[in-house]
Short mmCIF file of C-alpha atoms and ligand atoms in Angstrom, two decimals:
data_model
loop_
_atom_site.label_atom_id
_atom_site.label_comp_id
_atom_site.label_asym_id
_atom_site.label_seq_id
_atom_site.Cartn_x
_atom_site.Cartn_y
_atom_site.Cartn_z
CA ALA G 127 2.10 -22.76 23.14
CA ASN G 128 -0.30 -24.88 25.15
CA GLU G 129 -3.25 -25.22 22.61
CA LEU G 130 -0.76 -25.76 20.12
CA SER G 131 0.23 -28.78 21.68
CA ALA G 132 -2.30 -30.02 22.30
CA MET G 133 -3.68 -29.79 18.94
CA MET G 134 -0.51 -31.37 18.01
CA ASN G 135 -1.30 -34.24 20.61
CA VAL G 136 2.99 -33.56 21.54
CA PRO G 137 3.78 -32.73 25.11
CA VAL G 138 4.09 -28.75 26.17
CA THR G 139 7.19 -29.00 26.53
CA ASP G 140 8.54 -30.38 23.57
CA VAL G 141 6.77 -27.52 21.98
CA ILE G 142 8.79 -24.81 24.04
CA ASP G 143 11.83 -26.53 23.65
CA VAL G 144 11.49 -26.44 19.72
CA CYS G 145 10.81 -22.26 20.51
CA MET G 146 14.19 -22.61 22.19
CA ASN G 147 16.08 -23.94 19.78
CA LEU G 148 14.65 -21.48 17.61
CA GLY G 149 15.83 -18.69 19.65
CA LEU G 150 12.90 -17.95 21.41
CA MET G 151 11.85 -18.00 24.76
CA VAL G 152 8.17 -18.73 25.45
CA SER G 153 5.95 -19.74 28.26
CA ILE G 154 3.20 -22.60 28.46
CA ASN G 155 0.72 -20.00 27.67
CA GLN G 156 1.98 -17.28 25.86
CA ARG G 157 0.60 -16.59 22.25
CA LEU G 158 2.36 -17.47 19.88
CA ASP G 159 2.71 -15.40 16.43
CA ALA G 160 1.62 -16.73 13.09
CA GLU G 161 4.64 -17.67 11.47
CA THR G 162 5.99 -19.33 14.79
CA MET G 163 3.63 -21.46 14.88
CA ALA G 164 3.79 -22.74 11.45
CA LEU G 165 8.14 -23.46 12.45
CA VAL G 166 6.55 -24.97 15.25
CA ALA G 167 4.21 -27.18 13.53
CA ASP G 168 6.40 -28.23 10.90
CA GLU G 169 9.40 -29.48 13.17
CA PHE G 170 6.28 -32.05 14.09
CA GLY G 171 5.34 -32.86 10.56
CA TYR G 172 2.19 -30.80 10.56
CA GLN G 173 1.16 -27.84 8.57
CA VAL G 174 -1.03 -25.01 10.12
CA GLU G 175 -3.31 -23.55 8.27
CA PHE G 176 -4.50 -19.88 9.12
CA ILE G 177 -8.33 -18.88 9.26
CA SER G 178 -7.35 -15.11 8.69
CA ALA G 179 -9.33 -11.90 8.59
CA ASP G 180 -7.03 -9.96 6.65
CA LEU G 181 -5.79 -12.11 4.02
CA GLN G 182 -8.06 -13.35 2.25
CA GLU G 183 -7.12 -17.53 2.36
CA ASP G 184 -11.25 -18.08 2.94
CA ILE G 185 -11.57 -17.04 -0.54
CA LYS G 186 -11.10 -20.10 -2.68
CA GLU G 187 -8.69 -18.82 -5.74
CA GLU G 188 -10.33 -19.40 -8.77
CA GLU G 189 -8.71 -20.97 -12.14
CA GLU G 190 -6.07 -19.03 -13.96
CA ASP G 191 -7.10 -17.20 -16.16
CA ARG G 192 -6.84 -18.14 -20.01
CA PRO G 193 -4.18 -15.95 -21.80
CA GLU G 194 -6.60 -15.44 -24.21
CA ASP G 195 -9.27 -13.75 -22.17
CA LEU G 196 -6.90 -11.22 -21.17
CA VAL G 197 -7.23 -7.69 -22.34
CA PRO G 198 -5.53 -4.44 -21.82
CA ARG G 199 -6.75 -2.39 -18.71
CA PRO G 200 -6.57 1.18 -17.86
CA PRO G 201 -3.78 2.14 -15.53
CA ILE G 202 -4.65 3.03 -12.08
CA VAL G 203 -2.81 6.32 -10.95
CA THR G 204 -2.46 8.29 -7.71
CA VAL G 205 -0.96 11.90 -7.21
CA MET G 206 1.59 12.70 -4.97
CA GLY G 207 3.33 15.36 -3.40
CA HIS G 208 3.96 18.22 -0.79
CA VAL G 209 1.21 20.18 0.35
CA ASP G 210 -0.16 23.28 -1.70
CA HIS G 211 1.93 21.72 -5.11
CA GLY G 212 -0.97 21.70 -6.45
CA LYS G 213 -2.42 17.71 -6.38
CA THR G 214 -5.66 18.56 -5.96
CA SER G 215 -5.83 21.24 -8.61
CA LEU G 216 -4.49 18.91 -10.82
CA LEU G 217 -7.18 15.89 -10.16
CA ASP G 218 -9.98 18.83 -10.11
CA TYR G 219 -8.56 19.97 -13.32
CA ILE G 220 -8.40 16.34 -14.64
CA ARG G 221 -11.87 15.72 -13.67
CA HIS G 222 -13.95 19.13 -15.16
CA SER G 223 -12.08 19.29 -18.11
CA ASN G 224 -13.57 16.77 -20.84
CA VAL G 225 -10.41 15.71 -22.18
CA ILE G 226 -11.33 14.07 -24.93
CA ALA G 227 -14.68 15.87 -26.40
CA GLY G 228 -17.80 14.17 -27.08
CA GLU G 229 -17.82 11.77 -23.19
CA ALA G 230 -21.08 11.91 -21.75
CA GLY G 231 -22.06 13.75 -18.94
CA GLY G 232 -19.45 15.57 -16.63
CA ILE G 233 -17.83 13.87 -13.47
CA THR G 234 -20.26 15.14 -11.01
CA GLN G 235 -20.00 13.37 -7.81
CA HIS G 236 -17.06 12.74 -5.83
CA ILE G 237 -16.89 8.82 -5.36
CA GLY G 238 -13.30 8.53 -4.42
CA ALA G 239 -12.13 7.59 -7.71
CA TYR G 240 -12.86 8.56 -11.38
CA SER G 241 -12.29 7.24 -14.75
CA VAL G 242 -11.41 9.49 -17.98
CA GLU G 243 -10.85 9.09 -21.67
CA VAL G 244 -7.66 10.59 -22.99
CA GLU G 245 -7.40 9.35 -26.19
CA ASP G 246 -8.63 6.80 -28.75
CA GLY G 247 -10.75 5.05 -26.35
CA LYS G 248 -7.53 5.14 -23.99
CA ARG G 249 -8.79 5.49 -20.24
CA ILE G 250 -6.84 6.27 -16.97
CA THR G 251 -8.50 5.93 -13.38
CA PHE G 252 -7.13 8.22 -10.91
CA LEU G 253 -7.55 7.58 -6.92
CA ASP G 254 -8.97 11.29 -6.16
CA THR G 255 -8.02 11.30 -2.51
CA PRO G 256 -4.72 12.94 -2.90
CA GLY G 257 -1.20 12.21 -0.76
CA HIS G 258 0.86 9.27 -0.09
CA GLU G 259 -0.79 8.90 3.23
CA ALA G 260 -3.82 7.69 1.51
CA PHE G 261 -1.53 5.74 -0.76
CA THR G 262 0.33 4.19 1.58
CA ALA G 263 -2.33 3.53 4.31
CA MET G 264 -3.94 1.26 1.21
CA ARG G 265 -1.00 -0.77 1.19
CA ALA G 266 -0.46 -1.12 4.62
CA ARG G 267 -3.99 -3.01 4.66
CA GLY G 268 -2.70 -5.14 1.92
CA ALA G 269 -4.20 -3.29 -0.97
CA LYS G 270 -2.00 -2.88 -4.44
CA LEU G 271 -3.92 -0.35 -6.23
CA THR G 272 -1.57 1.80 -8.12
CA ASP G 273 0.15 0.98 -11.38
CA VAL G 274 1.47 4.85 -12.24
CA ALA G 275 2.12 7.86 -9.69
CA ILE G 276 2.07 11.22 -10.52
CA ILE G 277 4.69 13.40 -8.13
CA VAL G 278 3.85 17.09 -8.47
CA VAL G 279 6.39 19.43 -7.14
CA ALA G 280 5.75 23.43 -7.68
CA ALA G 281 8.22 25.02 -10.06
CA ASP G 282 8.47 28.02 -7.61
CA ASP G 283 9.16 25.95 -4.42
CA ALA G 284 11.54 23.28 -4.40
CA VAL G 285 12.02 19.45 -3.82
CA MET G 286 10.26 19.32 0.01
CA PRO G 287 10.00 16.87 2.45
CA GLN G 288 6.55 15.46 1.50
CA THR G 289 8.25 15.43 -1.83
CA VAL G 290 11.15 13.26 -1.02
CA GLU G 291 8.41 11.07 1.02
CA ALA G 292 6.30 11.06 -1.59
CA ILE G 293 8.76 9.49 -3.79
CA ASN G 294 10.29 7.25 -1.13
CA HIS G 295 6.53 5.43 -0.45
CA ALA G 296 6.16 5.27 -4.43
CA SER G 297 9.61 3.43 -5.05
CA ALA G 298 9.02 1.04 -1.55
CA ALA G 299 6.16 0.43 -3.20
CA GLY G 300 7.88 -0.45 -7.06
CA VAL G 301 5.38 2.16 -8.14
CA PRO G 302 6.31 3.66 -11.39
CA ILE G 303 6.67 7.70 -10.82
CA VAL G 304 6.04 10.46 -13.53
CA PHE G 305 6.96 14.16 -12.33
CA ALA G 306 4.58 16.49 -13.11
CA ILE G 307 6.41 20.58 -12.39
CA ASN G 308 3.20 22.18 -11.50
CA LYS G 309 2.62 26.44 -11.44
CA ILE G 310 4.85 27.23 -14.79
CA ASP G 311 2.80 30.03 -15.57
CA LYS G 312 3.87 31.91 -12.79
CA PRO G 313 6.84 34.01 -13.34
CA THR G 314 9.23 33.02 -10.31
CA ALA G 315 8.55 29.16 -11.64
CA ASP G 316 11.85 27.39 -12.34
CA PRO G 317 11.56 24.47 -13.66
CA GLU G 318 14.81 23.33 -14.13
CA LYS G 319 16.21 24.29 -10.52
CA ILE G 320 13.80 21.63 -9.61
CA LYS G 321 14.74 18.83 -12.35
CA GLY G 322 18.55 19.84 -10.40
CA GLU G 323 17.08 18.51 -7.36
CA LEU G 324 15.49 16.10 -8.40
CA ALA G 325 18.98 14.87 -9.80
CA ASN G 326 20.33 15.02 -6.45
CA MET G 327 17.95 12.81 -5.10
CA ASN G 328 19.26 10.21 -8.02
CA TYR G 329 16.10 10.93 -9.84
CA LEU G 330 17.42 11.97 -12.93
CA VAL G 331 14.71 13.24 -15.73
CA GLU G 332 14.13 12.08 -19.15
CA ASP G 333 15.90 15.52 -20.41
CA TRP G 334 18.82 15.62 -18.06
CA GLY G 335 19.55 11.95 -19.97
CA GLY G 336 17.52 9.82 -17.27
CA LYS G 337 15.45 7.29 -17.08
CA TYR G 338 12.43 9.56 -15.45
CA GLN G 339 9.25 10.96 -17.64
CA CYS G 340 8.54 14.21 -17.03
CA GLN G 341 6.19 16.85 -17.70
CA GLU G 342 5.68 20.41 -17.16
CA ILE G 343 2.62 21.81 -16.59
CA SER G 344 -0.09 24.69 -15.27
CA ALA G 345 -2.63 22.60 -13.59
CA LYS G 346 -4.44 25.99 -12.76
CA GLN G 347 -4.62 26.95 -16.62
CA GLY G 348 -4.60 23.00 -17.71
CA LEU G 349 -1.38 23.82 -19.62
CA ASN G 350 -0.18 20.52 -20.79
CA VAL G 351 -2.18 18.54 -18.55
CA ASP G 352 -2.95 16.30 -21.64
CA LYS G 353 1.24 15.55 -22.15
CA LEU G 354 1.34 14.75 -18.69
CA LEU G 355 -1.46 12.46 -19.49
CA GLU G 356 -0.06 10.49 -22.32
CA LYS G 357 2.88 10.24 -20.74
CA VAL G 358 1.37 8.49 -17.40
CA LEU G 359 0.12 6.01 -20.39
CA LEU G 360 3.05 5.73 -22.11
CA GLU G 361 4.77 4.57 -18.02
CA ALA G 362 1.68 2.24 -18.21
CA GLU G 363 1.60 0.42 -21.40
CA LEU G 364 5.62 -0.71 -20.58
CA GLN G 365 3.25 -2.23 -17.84
CA GLU G 366 1.05 -4.36 -20.03
CA LEU G 367 -1.60 -4.36 -17.78
CA LYS G 368 -3.78 -6.66 -18.22
CA ALA G 369 -7.10 -8.29 -16.85
CA ASN G 370 -9.93 -10.77 -17.93
CA PRO G 371 -13.25 -8.64 -18.00
CA LYS G 372 -15.19 -12.58 -17.99
CA ARG G 373 -14.15 -13.86 -14.48
CA LYS G 374 -16.49 -12.54 -11.53
CA ALA G 375 -14.93 -9.38 -10.55
CA THR G 376 -12.32 -8.89 -7.78
CA GLY G 377 -11.10 -5.91 -6.27
CA THR G 378 -10.48 -2.99 -3.42
CA VAL G 379 -12.98 -1.32 -1.31
CA ILE G 380 -12.03 2.47 -2.14
CA GLU G 381 -14.44 4.53 0.50
CA SER G 382 -17.82 3.69 2.34
CA SER G 383 -20.61 5.64 4.22
CA LEU G 384 -24.08 5.22 5.11
CA ASP G 385 -26.52 7.23 3.10
CA LYS G 386 -29.44 8.17 4.63
CA GLY G 387 -31.78 7.52 2.00
CA ARG G 388 -29.44 4.73 -0.26
CA GLY G 389 -28.20 2.98 3.02
CA TYR G 390 -24.73 2.27 3.13
CA VAL G 391 -22.85 3.18 0.15
CA ALA G 392 -18.92 1.62 -0.89
CA THR G 393 -17.29 3.01 -3.80
CA VAL G 394 -15.30 0.12 -5.19
CA LEU G 395 -12.57 0.04 -7.59
CA VAL G 396 -12.46 -3.64 -10.60
CA GLN G 397 -9.48 -4.60 -10.23
CA ASN G 398 -10.41 -8.22 -12.29
CA GLY G 399 -13.48 -9.52 -13.82
CA THR G 400 -16.81 -7.68 -14.74
CA LEU G 401 -18.80 -6.46 -11.89
CA HIS G 402 -22.85 -7.05 -12.48
CA GLN G 403 -25.69 -5.26 -10.73
CA GLY G 404 -27.74 -8.37 -8.88
CA ASP G 405 -23.86 -9.86 -7.65
CA ILE G 406 -23.00 -11.20 -4.47
CA MET G 407 -20.46 -9.19 -3.37
CA LEU G 408 -18.11 -9.96 -0.31
CA ALA G 409 -16.39 -7.12 1.36
CA GLY G 410 -14.20 -7.52 4.16
CA ILE G 411 -16.87 -8.18 6.94
CA TYR G 412 -20.21 -7.35 4.96
CA TYR G 413 -22.13 -8.76 2.41
CA GLY G 414 -25.03 -8.38 -0.09
CA HIS G 415 -26.51 -8.25 -3.38
CA VAL G 416 -25.60 -5.62 -5.61
CA LYS G 417 -29.06 -3.98 -5.31
CA ALA G 418 -27.67 -0.73 -8.04
CA MET G 419 -24.33 0.48 -8.65
CA PHE G 420 -23.61 4.29 -10.22
CA ASN G 421 -20.46 5.63 -12.09
CA GLU G 422 -18.90 9.00 -11.16
CA ARG G 423 -21.03 10.89 -13.64
CA GLY G 424 -23.67 9.85 -11.16
CA GLN G 425 -25.50 7.52 -14.06
CA ARG G 426 -26.90 4.26 -13.45
CA ILE G 427 -24.71 1.22 -14.47
CA GLN G 428 -25.55 -2.23 -15.14
CA GLU G 429 -21.95 -3.78 -15.13
CA ALA G 430 -18.45 -2.36 -14.09
CA GLY G 431 -15.15 -4.03 -16.15
CA PRO G 432 -11.60 -4.13 -14.90
CA SER G 433 -10.19 -0.56 -13.73
CA THR G 434 -13.52 1.03 -13.27
CA PRO G 435 -14.69 2.67 -9.75
CA VAL G 436 -18.25 2.48 -9.86
CA GLN G 437 -21.01 2.95 -6.40
CA VAL G 438 -21.99 0.13 -5.16
CA ILE G 439 -25.26 -0.37 -2.91
CA GLY G 440 -26.91 -3.36 -1.10
CA LEU G 441 -23.99 -4.05 1.34
CA ASN G 442 -25.21 -5.07 4.75
CA GLY G 443 -22.73 -2.24 6.57
CA ALA G 444 -19.78 -0.33 5.46
CA PRO G 445 -16.29 -1.90 4.52
CA GLN G 446 -13.29 -0.40 5.04
CA ALA G 447 -10.80 1.65 2.07
CA GLY G 448 -8.17 -0.78 1.35
CA ASP G 449 -10.69 -4.43 1.99
CA TYR G 450 -10.94 -6.51 -0.37
CA PHE G 451 -14.41 -7.40 -2.14
CA ASN G 452 -15.00 -10.81 -3.92
CA ILE G 453 -18.30 -11.99 -5.76
CA LEU G 454 -19.58 -15.30 -4.02
CA ASP G 455 -22.00 -17.95 -5.76
CA SER G 456 -24.48 -17.82 -2.98
CA ASP G 457 -25.86 -15.84 -0.08
CA LYS G 458 -25.05 -18.60 2.09
CA GLU G 459 -21.54 -18.47 1.56
CA ALA G 460 -21.10 -14.67 1.61
CA ARG G 461 -22.67 -14.88 5.19
CA GLU G 462 -20.74 -17.59 6.34
CA ILE G 463 -17.47 -15.74 5.87
CA ALA G 464 -18.70 -12.58 6.61
CA ASN G 465 -19.83 -13.80 9.67
CA LYS G 466 -16.57 -15.70 10.16
CA ARG G 467 -14.42 -12.83 9.69
CA GLU G 468 -16.38 -10.36 12.12
CA GLN G 469 -15.76 -13.30 14.62
CA LEU G 470 -11.96 -13.43 13.64
CA VAL G 471 -11.80 -9.14 13.82
CA ARG G 472 -13.04 -9.31 17.31
CA MET G 473 -10.74 -11.73 18.54
CA GLN G 474 -7.98 -9.26 18.08
CA SER G 475 -5.40 -11.48 19.28
CA LEU G 476 -5.63 -13.66 16.31
CA LYS G 477 -4.54 -11.12 14.28
CA THR G 478 -1.72 -12.40 12.18
CA LYS G 479 -0.66 -8.73 10.67
CA LYS G 480 2.66 -9.25 12.60
CA HIS G 481 5.55 -6.90 11.62
CA ILE G 482 9.36 -7.61 11.58
CA THR G 483 11.43 -6.76 14.85
CA LEU G 484 14.94 -6.69 15.71
CA ASP G 485 14.58 -9.00 17.81
CA GLU G 486 13.33 -11.51 15.33
CA ILE G 487 15.49 -11.16 12.45
CA GLY G 488 18.50 -13.26 13.60
CA ARG G 489 15.73 -16.39 13.88
CA ARG G 490 14.41 -15.94 10.44
CA ILE G 491 17.69 -15.51 8.47
CA ALA G 492 18.73 -18.73 10.81
CA ILE G 493 15.81 -20.23 9.12
CA GLY G 494 16.29 -18.74 6.16
CA ASN G 495 13.30 -17.32 4.63
CA PHE G 496 14.40 -13.53 5.45
CA LYS G 497 16.09 -11.92 2.44
CA GLU G 498 15.93 -8.25 2.87
CA LEU G 499 15.66 -5.74 5.47
CA ASN G 500 13.98 -2.46 5.02
CA LEU G 501 14.52 0.58 6.92
CA VAL G 502 13.34 3.68 8.07
CA VAL G 503 15.57 5.97 9.08
CA LYS G 504 14.90 9.62 10.59
CA GLY G 505 16.97 12.11 12.32
CA ASP G 506 17.80 15.53 13.69
CA VAL G 507 20.58 16.84 11.19
CA ASP G 508 21.09 15.73 7.63
CA GLY G 509 24.72 14.79 7.80
CA SER G 510 24.18 12.31 10.68
CA ILE G 511 21.20 10.44 8.77
CA GLU G 512 23.15 10.16 5.42
CA ALA G 513 26.23 8.91 7.63
CA LEU G 514 24.33 6.10 9.46
CA SER G 515 22.42 5.28 6.62
CA ASP G 516 25.46 4.74 4.45
CA ALA G 517 26.95 2.57 7.27
CA LEU G 518 23.42 0.35 8.10
CA ILE G 519 23.38 -0.43 3.91
CA LYS G 520 27.33 -1.73 4.37
CA LEU G 521 26.18 -4.01 6.82
CA SER G 522 24.20 -6.03 3.80
CA THR G 523 25.44 -8.94 3.75
CA GLU G 524 25.13 -12.38 1.51
CA GLN G 525 22.13 -13.36 3.06
CA VAL G 526 20.80 -9.92 4.02
CA GLN G 527 20.19 -6.56 1.76
CA VAL G 528 19.97 -3.84 4.14
CA ASN G 529 17.65 -1.34 2.37
CA VAL G 530 17.15 2.00 3.64
CA ILE G 531 13.81 2.94 1.97
CA HIS G 532 12.97 6.17 3.24
CA LYS G 533 15.73 9.05 5.55
CA ALA G 534 14.82 12.44 6.38
CA VAL G 535 15.24 14.86 9.07
CA GLY G 536 12.20 15.06 11.45
CA GLN G 537 10.15 13.09 14.29
CA ILE G 538 8.64 9.81 13.50
CA SER G 539 5.76 10.39 12.03
CA GLU G 540 1.97 8.81 11.55
CA SER G 541 3.18 8.67 7.56
CA ASP G 542 6.79 6.96 8.40
CA ILE G 543 5.11 3.98 10.45
CA LEU G 544 2.51 3.47 7.78
CA LEU G 545 5.15 3.19 5.25
CA ALA G 546 7.25 1.04 7.16
CA ALA G 547 3.80 -0.88 7.94
CA ALA G 548 3.17 -1.08 4.15
CA SER G 549 7.22 -2.61 3.70
CA ASN G 550 7.69 -4.45 6.58
CA ALA G 551 10.24 -2.04 7.61
CA ILE G 552 11.99 -1.51 11.38
CA VAL G 553 12.09 2.29 12.12
CA ILE G 554 15.51 3.56 13.24
CA GLY G 555 15.62 7.21 14.97
CA PHE G 556 18.83 9.36 16.00
CA GLN G 557 18.38 11.69 18.23
CA VAL G 558 14.82 12.05 16.86
CA ARG G 559 11.16 10.66 19.53
CA PRO G 560 8.08 9.41 17.07
CA SER G 561 5.20 12.08 18.11
CA ALA G 562 2.22 10.51 19.48
CA GLY G 563 0.51 10.00 16.85
CA ALA G 564 3.01 7.83 15.62
CA ARG G 565 3.58 6.17 18.64
CA LYS G 566 -0.01 4.98 18.87
CA LEU G 567 -0.10 3.87 15.15
CA ALA G 568 3.20 1.81 16.01
CA GLU G 569 1.88 0.00 18.75
CA LYS G 570 -1.32 -0.82 16.75
CA GLU G 571 0.35 -1.66 13.64
CA GLU G 572 3.55 -3.41 15.94
CA ILE G 573 6.04 -1.84 14.13
CA ASP G 574 9.55 -1.64 15.71
CA ILE G 575 10.45 1.62 16.68
CA ARG G 576 14.18 1.93 18.14
CA LEU G 577 15.85 5.19 19.05
CA TYR G 578 19.44 6.05 19.15
CA SER G 579 21.71 8.68 19.89
CA ILE G 580 24.95 7.44 19.24
CA ILE G 581 25.73 6.16 15.30
CA TYR G 582 27.93 3.70 16.78
CA ASP G 583 25.32 1.88 19.13
CA ALA G 584 22.63 1.96 16.28
CA ILE G 585 24.99 0.32 13.54
CA ASN G 586 26.04 -2.18 16.16
CA GLU G 587 22.98 -3.06 17.07
CA ILE G 588 21.96 -3.47 13.87
CA LYS G 589 24.96 -5.56 12.83
CA ASP G 590 24.00 -7.86 15.75
CA ALA G 591 20.68 -8.37 14.66
CA ILE G 592 21.32 -9.32 11.48
CA GLU G 593 24.13 -12.11 12.59
CA GLY G 594 21.58 -13.00 14.89
CA MET G 595 23.21 -12.08 18.23
CA LEU G 596 21.00 -9.68 19.65
CA ALA G 597 20.37 -10.50 23.34
CA PRO G 598 16.57 -11.55 23.00
CA GLU G 599 14.25 -9.25 25.11
CA ILE G 600 13.15 -10.78 28.10
P1 LIG S 809 -2.71 20.23 -2.98
O1 LIG S 809 -2.19 20.97 -1.56
O2 LIG S 809 -1.17 19.42 -3.48
O3 LIG S 809 -3.74 19.62 -3.49
O4 LIG S 809 -2.11 21.93 -3.45
P2 LIG S 809 -4.03 22.57 -4.37
O5 LIG S 809 -4.17 22.19 -5.41
O6 LIG S 809 -4.77 22.93 -3.34
O7 LIG S 809 -2.95 23.83 -4.56
C1 LIG S 809 -2.76 25.19 -3.53
C2 LIG S 809 -2.69 26.31 -4.08
O8 LIG S 809 -1.49 26.51 -5.20
C3 LIG S 809 -4.29 26.47 -4.80
O9 LIG S 809 -3.88 28.08 -4.13
C4 LIG S 809 -3.84 26.44 -6.07
O10 LIG S 809 -5.12 27.90 -6.88
C5 LIG S 809 -2.42 26.97 -6.44
N1 LIG S 809 -2.01 26.08 -7.46
C6 LIG S 809 -2.47 24.93 -7.94
N2 LIG S 809 -1.95 25.10 -9.38
C7 LIG S 809 -1.33 25.76 -9.44
C8 LIG S 809 -0.74 26.71 -10.80
O11 LIG S 809 -0.46 25.36 -11.99
N3 LIG S 809 -0.47 27.58 -11.26
C9 LIG S 809 -0.13 28.77 -10.51
N4 LIG S 809 -0.69 29.64 -10.52
N5 LIG S 809 -1.32 28.05 -9.03
C10 LIG S 809 -1.71 26.84 -9.16
#
């Protein structure tokens, strides 16, 4: 508050007054979050510019793509589902089978993603880390990578807790789903039962008259995997995915490591533009010339277009999975931004990645920039979770839509916190507590966890928050 008042050249008491009017009790030396600073500054006719380590605000936006430069790009696909239902088997089968004959070289390297040709030149890029945790962890870091999610359900089992999680994580991200009902080679397989269970969750598959594409497969034998991939392509075509190969490359880091012989090696996924050998890359807090590039077949390549995963050698460090990368014009510029970001990362407190808390909702609604309240609801028994979720959704008003993006029986897990971080949600625990890991992660990600033992209390508190009546926590 003090610094802000100095910067604006107004008395600090005025800043505090404005904060109070916004329903915030602050002290002189208190650090204000980014959004409050922006609001307060606005009151005094100033605009706040943040230099942020997470956001890409230090990168100048390039010009809009000209429509004639946009060409279709392959979809990027993630495979999710319950443990042991066959995610890895499916990814392995696709990796090893030459889905179309004649593609040069098998996929020999595990680089975090791979791209395969499916039919008449149409390609699909797979993220090679199965599971919704990886998917949502990336999303929590701001990366938006996946165009289609394949959700694998074993036909000899059932829709399991992690199946539900995977579905909810994909839905919360707005990523279309294709279901793969796996292990149909097993005598005990009962695909219709799985479809029924999905229907009960309001995910009606196509042959049951619904809109969700679904394919029965055996990942182990490779049965119908081609048909599954056709459906994925179909789902992708509906989205008309396009990119501009003529611009400088942008994209996301998928994994990185230090290799004894080669130095730092990062797998990046080019999402727009074309990456060339020799480009000056800035990835997270690291930079360097792209000295060499390799594809998932271990072949050296000179350039990589949209939706292409590629291993890059030449960065001066190992960026984190989920970091964006950009191509800059000069070493100097890359070094300056990288250094600035590193400083910002060191000054942890300048982090602007603040998530919503229940106490903040009323204030945000009052200033009109809060339209949706996302909730993750965990509880001890199914009945009370349903009752609580229904009651919470009914609290929606004209100003605020209440969404329950995930609900399930059980302890509050790290996966719940990741989902909340990625979807700016509050976590509600009814008669359950967070695991130690979840609690730690929630602290780090600044996720608000609210625990209740009486349904009525939960409903009342959310209601008060929406109405801006929640007593501020002192
Ligand atoms: P993940 O945990 O979801 O990655 O599952 P995995 O791919 O590791 O598969 C778990 C087990 O199920 C392994 O023993 C696989 O061999 C087996 N499995 C996977 N797909 C099939 C299938 O289509 N048919 C049969 N019979 N077994 C399968």
